[in-house]
Structure formats: C-alpha cells, structure tokens
Short mmCIF file of C-alpha atoms in Angstrom, two decimals:
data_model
loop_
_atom_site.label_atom_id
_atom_site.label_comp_id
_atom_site.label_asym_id
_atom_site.label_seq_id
_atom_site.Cartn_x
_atom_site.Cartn_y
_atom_site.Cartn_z
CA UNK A 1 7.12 20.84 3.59
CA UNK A 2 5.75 17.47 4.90
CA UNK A 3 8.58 17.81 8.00
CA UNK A 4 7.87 21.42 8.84
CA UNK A 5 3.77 20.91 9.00
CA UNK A 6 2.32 19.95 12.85
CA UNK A 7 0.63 16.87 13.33
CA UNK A 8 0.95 13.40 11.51
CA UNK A 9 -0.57 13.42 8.43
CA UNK A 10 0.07 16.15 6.24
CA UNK A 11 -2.75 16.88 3.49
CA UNK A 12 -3.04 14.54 0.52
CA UNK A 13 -2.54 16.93 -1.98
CA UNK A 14 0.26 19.95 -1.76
CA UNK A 15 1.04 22.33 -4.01
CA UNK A 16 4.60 24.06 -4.16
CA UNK A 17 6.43 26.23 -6.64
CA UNK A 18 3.58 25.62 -9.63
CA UNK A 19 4.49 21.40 -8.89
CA UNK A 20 1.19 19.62 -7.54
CA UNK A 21 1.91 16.78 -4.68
CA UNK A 22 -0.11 14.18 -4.52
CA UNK A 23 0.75 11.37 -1.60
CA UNK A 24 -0.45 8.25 0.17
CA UNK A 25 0.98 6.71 3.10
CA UNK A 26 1.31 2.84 3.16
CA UNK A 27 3.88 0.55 5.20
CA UNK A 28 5.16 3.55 6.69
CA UNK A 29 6.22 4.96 3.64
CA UNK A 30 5.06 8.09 1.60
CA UNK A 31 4.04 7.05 -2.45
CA UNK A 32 3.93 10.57 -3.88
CA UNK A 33 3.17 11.85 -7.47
CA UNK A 34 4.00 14.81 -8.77
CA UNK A 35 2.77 16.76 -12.05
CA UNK A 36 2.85 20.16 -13.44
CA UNK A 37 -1.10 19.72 -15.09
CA UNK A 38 -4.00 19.81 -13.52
CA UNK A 39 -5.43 15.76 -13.51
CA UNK A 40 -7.88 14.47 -11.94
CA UNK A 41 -6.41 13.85 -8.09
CA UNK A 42 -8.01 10.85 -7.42
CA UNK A 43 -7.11 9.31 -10.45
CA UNK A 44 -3.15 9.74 -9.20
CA UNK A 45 -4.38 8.23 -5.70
CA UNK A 46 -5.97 5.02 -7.12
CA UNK A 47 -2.69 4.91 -8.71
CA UNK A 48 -0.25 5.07 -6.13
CA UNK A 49 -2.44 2.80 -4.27
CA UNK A 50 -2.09 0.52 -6.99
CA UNK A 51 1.55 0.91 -7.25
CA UNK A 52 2.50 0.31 -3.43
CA UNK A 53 0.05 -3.16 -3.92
CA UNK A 54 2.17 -4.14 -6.82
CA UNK A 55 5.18 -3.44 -5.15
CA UNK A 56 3.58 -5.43 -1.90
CA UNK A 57 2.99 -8.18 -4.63
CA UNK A 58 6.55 -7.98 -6.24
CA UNK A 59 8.59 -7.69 -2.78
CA UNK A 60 6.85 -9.67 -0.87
CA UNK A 61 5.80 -6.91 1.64
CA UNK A 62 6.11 -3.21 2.43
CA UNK A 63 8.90 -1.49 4.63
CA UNK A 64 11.87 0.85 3.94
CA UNK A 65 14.25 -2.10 3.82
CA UNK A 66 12.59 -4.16 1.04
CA UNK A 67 12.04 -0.93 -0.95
CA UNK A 68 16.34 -0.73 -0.72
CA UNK A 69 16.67 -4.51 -1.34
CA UNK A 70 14.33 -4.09 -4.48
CA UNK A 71 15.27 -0.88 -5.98
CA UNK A 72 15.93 -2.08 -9.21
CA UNK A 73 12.70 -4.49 -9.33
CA UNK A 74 10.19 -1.54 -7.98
CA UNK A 75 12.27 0.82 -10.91
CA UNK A 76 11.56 -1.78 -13.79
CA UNK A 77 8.27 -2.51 -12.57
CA UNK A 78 7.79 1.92 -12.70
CA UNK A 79 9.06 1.35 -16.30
CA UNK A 80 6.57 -0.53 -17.38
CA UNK A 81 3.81 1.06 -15.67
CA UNK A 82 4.42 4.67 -16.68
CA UNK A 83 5.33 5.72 -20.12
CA UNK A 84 6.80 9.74 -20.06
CA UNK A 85 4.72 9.88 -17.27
CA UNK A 86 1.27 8.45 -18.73
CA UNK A 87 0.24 5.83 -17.07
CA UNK A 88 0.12 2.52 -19.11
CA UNK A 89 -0.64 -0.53 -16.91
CA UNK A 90 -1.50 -1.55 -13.42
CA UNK A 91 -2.38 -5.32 -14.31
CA UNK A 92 -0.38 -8.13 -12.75
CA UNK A 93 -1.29 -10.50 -15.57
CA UNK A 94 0.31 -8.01 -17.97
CA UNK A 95 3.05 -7.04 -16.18
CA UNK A 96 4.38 -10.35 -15.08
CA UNK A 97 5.50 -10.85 -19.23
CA UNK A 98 7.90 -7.95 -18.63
CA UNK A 99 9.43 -8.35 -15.09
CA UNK A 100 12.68 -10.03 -14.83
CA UNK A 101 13.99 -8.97 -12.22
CA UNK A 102 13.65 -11.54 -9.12
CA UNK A 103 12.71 -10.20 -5.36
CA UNK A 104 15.24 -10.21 -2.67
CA UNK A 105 12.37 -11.37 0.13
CA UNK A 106 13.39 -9.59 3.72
CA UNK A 107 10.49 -11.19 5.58
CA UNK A 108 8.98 -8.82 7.94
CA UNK A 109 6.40 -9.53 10.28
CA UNK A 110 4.54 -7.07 12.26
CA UNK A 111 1.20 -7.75 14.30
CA UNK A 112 0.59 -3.76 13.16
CA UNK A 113 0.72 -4.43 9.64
CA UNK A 114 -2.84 -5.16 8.87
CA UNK A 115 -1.46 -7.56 5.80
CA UNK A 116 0.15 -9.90 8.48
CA UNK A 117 -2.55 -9.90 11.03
CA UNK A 118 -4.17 -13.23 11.63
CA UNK A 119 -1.75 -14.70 13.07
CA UNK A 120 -1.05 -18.39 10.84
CA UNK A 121 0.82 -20.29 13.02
CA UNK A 122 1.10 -18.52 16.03
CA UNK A 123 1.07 -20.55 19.39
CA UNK A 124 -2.17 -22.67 18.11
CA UNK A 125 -2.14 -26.25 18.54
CA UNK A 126 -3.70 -26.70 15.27
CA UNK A 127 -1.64 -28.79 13.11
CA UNK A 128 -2.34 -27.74 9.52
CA UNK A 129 -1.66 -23.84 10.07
CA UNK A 130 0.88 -22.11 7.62
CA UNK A 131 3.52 -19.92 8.98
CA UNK A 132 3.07 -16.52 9.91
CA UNK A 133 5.32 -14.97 7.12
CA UNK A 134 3.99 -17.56 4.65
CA UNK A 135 1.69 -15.34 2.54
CA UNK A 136 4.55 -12.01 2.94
CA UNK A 137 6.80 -12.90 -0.46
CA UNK A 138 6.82 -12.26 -3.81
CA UNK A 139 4.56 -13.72 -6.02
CA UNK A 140 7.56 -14.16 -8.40
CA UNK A 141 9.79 -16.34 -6.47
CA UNK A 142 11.44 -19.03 -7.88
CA UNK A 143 13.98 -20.22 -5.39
CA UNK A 144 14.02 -20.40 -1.64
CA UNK A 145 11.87 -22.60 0.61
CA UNK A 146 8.72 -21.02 -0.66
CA UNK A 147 9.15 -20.48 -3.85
CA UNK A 148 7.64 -23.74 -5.17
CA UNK A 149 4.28 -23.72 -3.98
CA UNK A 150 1.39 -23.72 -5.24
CA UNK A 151 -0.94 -21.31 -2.93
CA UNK A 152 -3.87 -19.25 -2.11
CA UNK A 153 -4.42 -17.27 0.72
CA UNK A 154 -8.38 -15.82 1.82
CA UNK A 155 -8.54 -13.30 4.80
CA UNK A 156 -12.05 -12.24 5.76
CA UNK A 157 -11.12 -8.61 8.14
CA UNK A 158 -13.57 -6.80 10.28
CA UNK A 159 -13.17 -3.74 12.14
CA UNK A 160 -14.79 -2.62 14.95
CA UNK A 161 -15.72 1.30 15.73
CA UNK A 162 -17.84 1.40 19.13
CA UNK A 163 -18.39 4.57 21.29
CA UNK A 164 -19.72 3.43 24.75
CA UNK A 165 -21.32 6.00 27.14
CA UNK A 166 -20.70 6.22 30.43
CA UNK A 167 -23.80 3.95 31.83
CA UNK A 168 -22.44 1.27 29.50
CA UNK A 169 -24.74 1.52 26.56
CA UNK A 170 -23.55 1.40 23.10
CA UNK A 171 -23.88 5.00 21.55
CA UNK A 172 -22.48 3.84 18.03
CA UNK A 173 -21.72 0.64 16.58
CA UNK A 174 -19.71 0.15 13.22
CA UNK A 175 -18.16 -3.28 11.07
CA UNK A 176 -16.12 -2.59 8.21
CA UNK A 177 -15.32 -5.84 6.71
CA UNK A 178 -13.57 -7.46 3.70
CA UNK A 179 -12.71 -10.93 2.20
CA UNK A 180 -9.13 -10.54 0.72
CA UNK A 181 -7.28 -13.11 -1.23
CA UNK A 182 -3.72 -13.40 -2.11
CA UNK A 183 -2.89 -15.50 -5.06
CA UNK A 184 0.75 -17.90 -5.87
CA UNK A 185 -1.05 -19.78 -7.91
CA UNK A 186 0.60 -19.70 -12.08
CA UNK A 187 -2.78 -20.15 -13.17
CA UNK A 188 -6.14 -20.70 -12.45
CA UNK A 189 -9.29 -20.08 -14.39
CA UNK A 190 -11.91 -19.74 -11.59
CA UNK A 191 -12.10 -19.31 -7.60
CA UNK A 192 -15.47 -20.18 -6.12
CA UNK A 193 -15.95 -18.98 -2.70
CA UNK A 194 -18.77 -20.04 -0.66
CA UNK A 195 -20.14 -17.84 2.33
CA UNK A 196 -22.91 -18.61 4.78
CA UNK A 197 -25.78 -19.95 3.23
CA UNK A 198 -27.99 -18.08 5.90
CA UNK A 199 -26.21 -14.68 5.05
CA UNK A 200 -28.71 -11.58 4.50
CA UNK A 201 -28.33 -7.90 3.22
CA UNK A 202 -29.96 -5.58 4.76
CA UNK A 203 -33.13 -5.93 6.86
CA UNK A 204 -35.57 -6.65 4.25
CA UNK A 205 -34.10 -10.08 3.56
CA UNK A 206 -34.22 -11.44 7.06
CA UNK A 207 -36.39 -14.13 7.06
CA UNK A 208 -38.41 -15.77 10.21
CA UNK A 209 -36.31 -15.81 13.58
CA UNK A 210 -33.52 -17.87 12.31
CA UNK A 211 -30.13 -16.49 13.36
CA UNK A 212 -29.18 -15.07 10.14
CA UNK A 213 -25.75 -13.82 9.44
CA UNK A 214 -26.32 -10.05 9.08
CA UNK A 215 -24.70 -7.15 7.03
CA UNK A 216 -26.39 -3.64 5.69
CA UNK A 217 -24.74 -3.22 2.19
CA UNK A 218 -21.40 -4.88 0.38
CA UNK A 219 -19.68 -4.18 -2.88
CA UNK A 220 -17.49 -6.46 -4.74
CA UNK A 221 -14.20 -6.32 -7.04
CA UNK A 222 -15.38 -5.85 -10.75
CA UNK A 223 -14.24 -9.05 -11.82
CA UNK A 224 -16.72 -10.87 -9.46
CA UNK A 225 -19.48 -12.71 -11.16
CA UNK A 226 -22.48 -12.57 -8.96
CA UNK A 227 -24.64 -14.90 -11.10
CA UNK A 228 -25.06 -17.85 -8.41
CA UNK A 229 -24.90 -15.23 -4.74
CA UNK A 230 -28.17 -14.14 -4.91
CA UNK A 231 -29.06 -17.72 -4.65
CA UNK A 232 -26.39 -19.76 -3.12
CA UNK A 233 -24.63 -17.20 -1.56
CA UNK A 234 -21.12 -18.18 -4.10
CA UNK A 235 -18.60 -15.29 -5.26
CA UNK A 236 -16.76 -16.71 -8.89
CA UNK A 237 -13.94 -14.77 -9.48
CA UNK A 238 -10.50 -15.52 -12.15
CA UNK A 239 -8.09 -14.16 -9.24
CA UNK A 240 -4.58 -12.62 -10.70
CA UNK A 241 -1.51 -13.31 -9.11
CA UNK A 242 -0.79 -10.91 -5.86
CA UNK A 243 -3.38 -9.61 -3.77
CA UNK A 244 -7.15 -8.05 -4.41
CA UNK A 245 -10.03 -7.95 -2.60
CA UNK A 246 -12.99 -9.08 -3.97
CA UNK A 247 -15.61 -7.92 -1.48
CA UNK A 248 -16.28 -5.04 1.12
CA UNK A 249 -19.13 -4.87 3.82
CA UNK A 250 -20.19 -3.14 6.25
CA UNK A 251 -22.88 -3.47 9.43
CA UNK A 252 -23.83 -0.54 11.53
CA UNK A 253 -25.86 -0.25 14.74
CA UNK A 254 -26.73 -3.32 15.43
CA UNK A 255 -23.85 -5.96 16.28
CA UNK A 256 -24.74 -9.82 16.49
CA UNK A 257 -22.19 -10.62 19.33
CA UNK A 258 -21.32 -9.20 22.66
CA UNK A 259 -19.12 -6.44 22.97
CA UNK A 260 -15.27 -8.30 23.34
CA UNK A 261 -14.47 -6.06 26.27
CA UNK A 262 -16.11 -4.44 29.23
CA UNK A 263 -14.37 -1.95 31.28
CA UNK A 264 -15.26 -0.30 34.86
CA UNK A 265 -13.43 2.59 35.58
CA UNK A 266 -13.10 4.65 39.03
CA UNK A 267 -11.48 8.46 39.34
CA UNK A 268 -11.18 9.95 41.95
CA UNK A 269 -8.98 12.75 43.92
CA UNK A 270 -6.24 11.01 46.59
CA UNK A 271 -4.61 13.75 48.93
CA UNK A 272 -3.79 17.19 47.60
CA UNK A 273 -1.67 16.39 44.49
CA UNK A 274 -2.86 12.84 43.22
CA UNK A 275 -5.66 11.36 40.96
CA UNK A 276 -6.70 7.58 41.46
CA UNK A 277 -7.62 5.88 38.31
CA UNK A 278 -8.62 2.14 39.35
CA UNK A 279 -9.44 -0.14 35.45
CA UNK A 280 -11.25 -3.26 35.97
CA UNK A 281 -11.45 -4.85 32.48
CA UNK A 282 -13.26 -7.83 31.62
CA UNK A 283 -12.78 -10.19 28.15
CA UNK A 284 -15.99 -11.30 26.94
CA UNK A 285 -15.01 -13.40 24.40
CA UNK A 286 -15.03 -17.54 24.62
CA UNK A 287 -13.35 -19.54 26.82
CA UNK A 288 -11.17 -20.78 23.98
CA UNK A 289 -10.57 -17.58 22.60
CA UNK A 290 -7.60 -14.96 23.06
CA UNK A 291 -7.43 -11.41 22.44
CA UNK A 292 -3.77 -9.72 21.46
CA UNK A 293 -1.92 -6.95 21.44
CA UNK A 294 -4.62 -5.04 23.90
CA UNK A 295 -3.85 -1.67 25.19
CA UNK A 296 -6.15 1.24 26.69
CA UNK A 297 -4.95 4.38 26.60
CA UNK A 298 -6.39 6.98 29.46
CA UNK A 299 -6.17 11.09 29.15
CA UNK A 300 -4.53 12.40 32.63
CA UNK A 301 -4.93 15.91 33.77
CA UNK A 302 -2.27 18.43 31.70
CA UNK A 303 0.14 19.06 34.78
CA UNK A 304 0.58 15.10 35.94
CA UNK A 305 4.63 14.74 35.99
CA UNK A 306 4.85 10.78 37.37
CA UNK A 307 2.54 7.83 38.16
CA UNK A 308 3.11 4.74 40.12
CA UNK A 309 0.82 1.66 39.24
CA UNK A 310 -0.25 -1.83 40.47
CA UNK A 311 -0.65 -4.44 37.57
CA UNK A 312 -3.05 -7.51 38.60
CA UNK A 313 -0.54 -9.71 36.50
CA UNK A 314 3.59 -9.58 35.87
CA UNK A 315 3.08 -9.31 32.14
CA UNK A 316 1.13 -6.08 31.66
CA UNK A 317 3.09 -2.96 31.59
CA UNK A 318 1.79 0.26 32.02
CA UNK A 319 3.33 4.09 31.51
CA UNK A 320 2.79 7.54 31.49
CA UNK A 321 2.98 9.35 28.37
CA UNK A 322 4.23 12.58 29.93
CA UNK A 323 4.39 14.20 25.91
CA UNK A 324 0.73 12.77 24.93
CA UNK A 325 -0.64 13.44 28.43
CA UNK A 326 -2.01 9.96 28.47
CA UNK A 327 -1.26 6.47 30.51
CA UNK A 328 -0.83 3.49 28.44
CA UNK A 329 -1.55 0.00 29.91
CA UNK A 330 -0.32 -2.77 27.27
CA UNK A 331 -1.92 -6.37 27.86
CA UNK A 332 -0.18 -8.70 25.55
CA UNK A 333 -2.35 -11.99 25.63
CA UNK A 334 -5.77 -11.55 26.80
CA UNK A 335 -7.93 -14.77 27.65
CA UNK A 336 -11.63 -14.89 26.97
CA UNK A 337 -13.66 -14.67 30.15
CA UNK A 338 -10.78 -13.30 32.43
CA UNK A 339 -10.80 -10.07 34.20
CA UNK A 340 -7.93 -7.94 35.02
CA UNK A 341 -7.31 -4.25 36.90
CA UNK A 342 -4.81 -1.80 37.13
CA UNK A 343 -4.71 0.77 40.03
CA UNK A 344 -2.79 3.92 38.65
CA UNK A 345 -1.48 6.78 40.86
CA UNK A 346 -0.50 10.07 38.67
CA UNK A 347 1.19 13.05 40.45
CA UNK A 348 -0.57 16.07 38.96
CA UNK A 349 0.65 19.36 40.89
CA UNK A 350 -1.94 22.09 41.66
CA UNK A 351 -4.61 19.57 41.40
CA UNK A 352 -8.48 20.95 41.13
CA UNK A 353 -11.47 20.01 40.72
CA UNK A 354 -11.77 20.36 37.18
CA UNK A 355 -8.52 18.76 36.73
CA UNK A 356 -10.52 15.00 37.17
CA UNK A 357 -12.53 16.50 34.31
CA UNK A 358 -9.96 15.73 31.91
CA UNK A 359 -8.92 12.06 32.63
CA UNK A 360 -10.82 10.30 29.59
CA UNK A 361 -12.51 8.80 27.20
CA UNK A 362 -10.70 5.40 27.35
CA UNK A 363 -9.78 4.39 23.81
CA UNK A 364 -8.52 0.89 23.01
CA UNK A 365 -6.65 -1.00 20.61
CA UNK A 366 -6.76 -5.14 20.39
CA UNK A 367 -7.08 -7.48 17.74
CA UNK A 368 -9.28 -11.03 17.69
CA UNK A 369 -7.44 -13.82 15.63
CA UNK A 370 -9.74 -16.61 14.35
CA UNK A 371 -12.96 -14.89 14.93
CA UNK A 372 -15.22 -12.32 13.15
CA UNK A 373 -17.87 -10.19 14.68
CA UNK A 374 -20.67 -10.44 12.20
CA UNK A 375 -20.26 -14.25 12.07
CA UNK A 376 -19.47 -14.22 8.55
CA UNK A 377 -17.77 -17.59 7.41
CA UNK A 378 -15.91 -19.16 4.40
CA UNK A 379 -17.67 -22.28 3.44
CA UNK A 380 -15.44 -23.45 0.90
CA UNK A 381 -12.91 -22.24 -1.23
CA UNK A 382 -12.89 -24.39 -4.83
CA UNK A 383 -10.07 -24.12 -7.43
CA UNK A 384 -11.44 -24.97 -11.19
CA UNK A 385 -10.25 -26.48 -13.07
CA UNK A 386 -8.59 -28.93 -10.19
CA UNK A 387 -4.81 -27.38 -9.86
CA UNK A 388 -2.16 -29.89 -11.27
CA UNK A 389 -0.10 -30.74 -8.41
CA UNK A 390 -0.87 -29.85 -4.70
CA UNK A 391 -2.28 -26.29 -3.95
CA UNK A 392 -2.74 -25.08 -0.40
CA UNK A 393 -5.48 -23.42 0.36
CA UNK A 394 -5.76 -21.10 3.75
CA UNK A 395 -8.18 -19.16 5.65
CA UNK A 396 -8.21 -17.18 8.50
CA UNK A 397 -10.07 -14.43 10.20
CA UNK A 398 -9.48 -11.77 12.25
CA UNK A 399 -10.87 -8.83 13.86
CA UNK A 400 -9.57 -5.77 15.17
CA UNK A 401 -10.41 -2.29 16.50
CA UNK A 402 -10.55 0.27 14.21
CA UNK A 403 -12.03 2.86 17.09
CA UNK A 404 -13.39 1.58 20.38
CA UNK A 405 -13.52 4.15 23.10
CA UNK A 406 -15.09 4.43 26.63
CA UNK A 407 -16.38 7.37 28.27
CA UNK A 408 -16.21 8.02 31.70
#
C-alpha cells in the first residue's frame, strides 16, 4: 500500500482488510502499529514515538543498519514494553532492570540527522569540544572507548520558517526551539539548568529598553519543576538515562537578529530558447561565524532539458533537476559576511513569456552551528549532588532552516 501511493508520505493512519495501520517515520525508517480495535490513534503515535527514542537510546542511533545489528536488543526491549499487545512501559529507569542485552554501536553520523547536528568537534579550534559521534551510543555501554564515561549532553535547537517577498520584506517569521538533553550519567538526583537571566515570555514581561531575550510561549517536560524560573530563570529536572527534552518554545513575527542570508535574484529571457537566472547571495552572519550545508533550490520552466552555469568559487556545485524541474546550487561552507553568485543558463525549448513565470520561489536549506536566533543561552548546567568521579558536561547550539523561501 505505502509503495503503490504517489508522493512521499503516505497518511498516518491506513486501514486494510479490517487491520488499522498506524505509522511514523523516524531515521528513515517506518515504526508502524497495527490493531484490529478501534484505540485511540494518537495514543499508538506517542507510542511509537516513544519506542523509536528508546531504541535511539538503546542503539546508540537510528538507521536500517543498527536496527539489523540490534535485532535481538530492540526485540527484548518490545518484550518488555508490550504485554499481548498492551502496552506496559515506556520508562528508561524501569526498563534498564530488564535489558541485558548489550548494543552493537555502528556510529553513524549525518549532518541531516537533526540528533547529530551541532557539529562537536568539527574543524573548530576550540580545544575542549567532544567528538562529533560522542553523544550517538547507547546509553548501556559498558566496553569500548566510550563506554566509561560519565556524561551529559544539552542541545538548545531553533528552526527558522521565513517567507520573504519579493521587495525584500519579511512576510512571515517563525522560531521553533527546544533545549534537549541526553543523559550517560548512572545516576543523578537533580539537573539545574540556568537560562538568560534577562529572558521574557511574551510581550507583557518586557521590561524598559533593555535587550531582553525574547520568546511568545514555551512548555516544558512534566518532570520539570518550575519553582525557581519565574524568578531566576532555573529549569530543575531528575533527567533519566537517554534522551528527553525538557522544554519547547516558540517566537513568531518578530525575530531579534538579522536575517542569516540575503539573496538578489535576476530572470530574464536570453535568445529564443534560454532563461538567465543570475543569484547573488550574501551571509549575514558574523565574521567568525560559518554557515553549512547551504543549498537553494530554484523552480525552472517545465520544458528546460540542460543548463550550463558559472560558480563564483570551485567548491559550489550546482545541477539541474530535470525530474523535480528545479536547479540545485549546494554551498558547503559558507563564511559570515561573504557574498557569492551563480549565473545559470537553462535550455527550455518553445520558450514564452509565461514560461519566466514559473522560475521560483527560491527555497533554502542551511544550518548555523554554535549560534541561536532568539539569543537564548545556557548559563550553567549543575549536577546535584556533585557526580563521584569526573562527568562531562557539553553544550552546543545550533540553528537550522525549517522553511526559508524567497520570492521572486
């Protein structure tokens, strides 16, 4: 059913042959239920959500090839969280009394996988940076060079939804943020996280014309206490072993920073049979800082059949997309303040007027490492009581787009 449907995602729920479906799609792999009643769907969603993070937590990450290296790990942990197919447990504190089974850790790393974003370790010249793969393994690792430590892991994640018009103002803005933490540590009693002291909700608490850190609502995990945020700003949580996240925000409208990227696009019609697309682009971030992984993808008319482009640097590539109807341009390392261009020439036969009409909107794709766009910061991160031994404690931010396209 899911192979003979058009398009890429097929619906959540699917019924066949009186047997109800019920899917989600993580790490490129489908988690599907199926039952013969009539439950609640969501409830079975939250669940198989639940089950690929465990299995995240277990393995060490998500991909076809450690769901084969674990089979028998991801079946016991299934054991113990369904019982004749009610479901029992989804608790890593409880199930970590029944697992035996040890993870054989294959050690991905994709920039694509949002739970490897950030970046630790790569090309900085920081000196106390973890490596990239450091926080991908199993929280029940005993052996290996890993296995030892004692280690938490906070990510603070923003993404960025913009719709520019084609005067250059902003039409829509959008953040979606959250701090996520990812815990090797056997035990700890309570994690005190600190955020910016300055840090308001919603517009009624800005005080004065101090430059506040900004955000229009947030909701945390249920086993945040909240008693010392309202004044101090500090989130107490008793984090479990594996990965949660313990708070969600958003900010719409208005952002606090410039945009990261400004693009000037020219179309126009060259001899009978050719459309001109010239892309100046232009990185707004810092001096210091580098976008990655940046790549605008441009509509062409429905008939083009070849393009020929000039890159303003050797290691951009560009190509046409003759299936999606689209040119890609792919910018691996993007320095703040630089400007590049492109100068694309696409072969469209029969070319008319209204032909130019369907080159655009621009959408891109980047991501920020070390940087978020509301400006919201980890303090400090405080382990009580104080961990025997040494514990390692990282941060790191990161933004990315989530939707960020450019009309013409």
């Amino acid at each position: 059913m899911v192979t003979a449907l058009s398009g890429d995602q097929p619906p959540v729920v699917m019924t066949h042959k009186d047997l109800h479906f019920i899917h989600v799609k993580q790490g490129g792999l489908y988690w599907v239920a199926s039952t013969k009643t009539n439950p609640s769907p969501f409830t079975l969603i939250e669940f198989l959500n639940r089950f690929a993070g465990l299995t995240k937590d277990y393995c060490g990450s998500l991909s076809e090839k450690s769901v084969r290296m674990n089979f028998a790990l991801i079946y016991e942990l299934l054991d113990e969280m369904v019982d004749y197919g009610y479901i029992q447990t989804a608790s890593t504190d409880i199930l970590k009394n029944f697992i035996q089974t040890e993870a054989v850790s294959s050690k991905p790393f994709s920039l694509f996988d949002l739970s490897n974003v950030g970046l630790f370790g790569a090309e900085t010249q920081q000196s106390k940076v973890a490596p990239s793969v450091a926080a991908s393994r199993p929280i029940m690792s005993n052996r290996g060079e890993q296995g030892g430590k004692n280690e938490i892991f906070v990510d603070v994640i923003e993404r960025l939804s913009v719709v520019i018009g084609s005067n250059g103002v902003i039409m829509k803005s959008d953040i979606q943020g959250e701090i996520r933490i990812k815990c090797f540590l056997p035990t700890c009693s309570e994690m005190r996280i600190g955020l910016n002291e300055e840090l308001s909700i919603g517009k009624s608490q800005l005080k004065g014309y101090s430059s506040a850190v900004r955000i229009d609502e947030c909701r945390f995990h249920q086993a945040v206490k909240l008693d010392e945020f309202d004044n101090f700003r500090i989130l107490k949580v008793c984090p479990s072993q594996g990965e949660q996240t313990v708070m969600q925000y958003q900010l719409c409208d208005e952002l606090p920073c410039a945009l990261p990227f400004q693009l000037f696009p020219s179309v126009e019609k060259d001899y009978v049979n050719r459309v001109l697309i010239f892309l100046k682009l232009r990185c707004d971030l810092p001096p210091k800082s580098t976008a990655l992984n940046v790549s605008i993808t441009v509509p062409v008319p429905k008939g083009s059949v070849s393009m020929s482009q000039e890159l303003s640097s050797p290691d951009q590539t560009a190509e046409l997309q003759t299936k999606n109807k689209a040119l890609l341009w792919e910018i691996p390392r993007f320095p703040g303040g630089a400007q590049l261009s492109a100068l694309f020439k696409v072969d469209v036969p029969g070319l008319s007027s209204a032909s130019l009409l369907e080159v655009g909107p621009v959408s891109m794709s980047f991501e920020l490492p070390k940087q978020t766009c509301t400006g919201l910061q980890i303090r400090f991160l405080r382990l009580s009581p104080t961990q025997t031994g040494l514990s390692h404690r990282w941060v790191r931010y990161v933004s990315h787009s989530d939707s960020y396209t450019i009309r013409i």
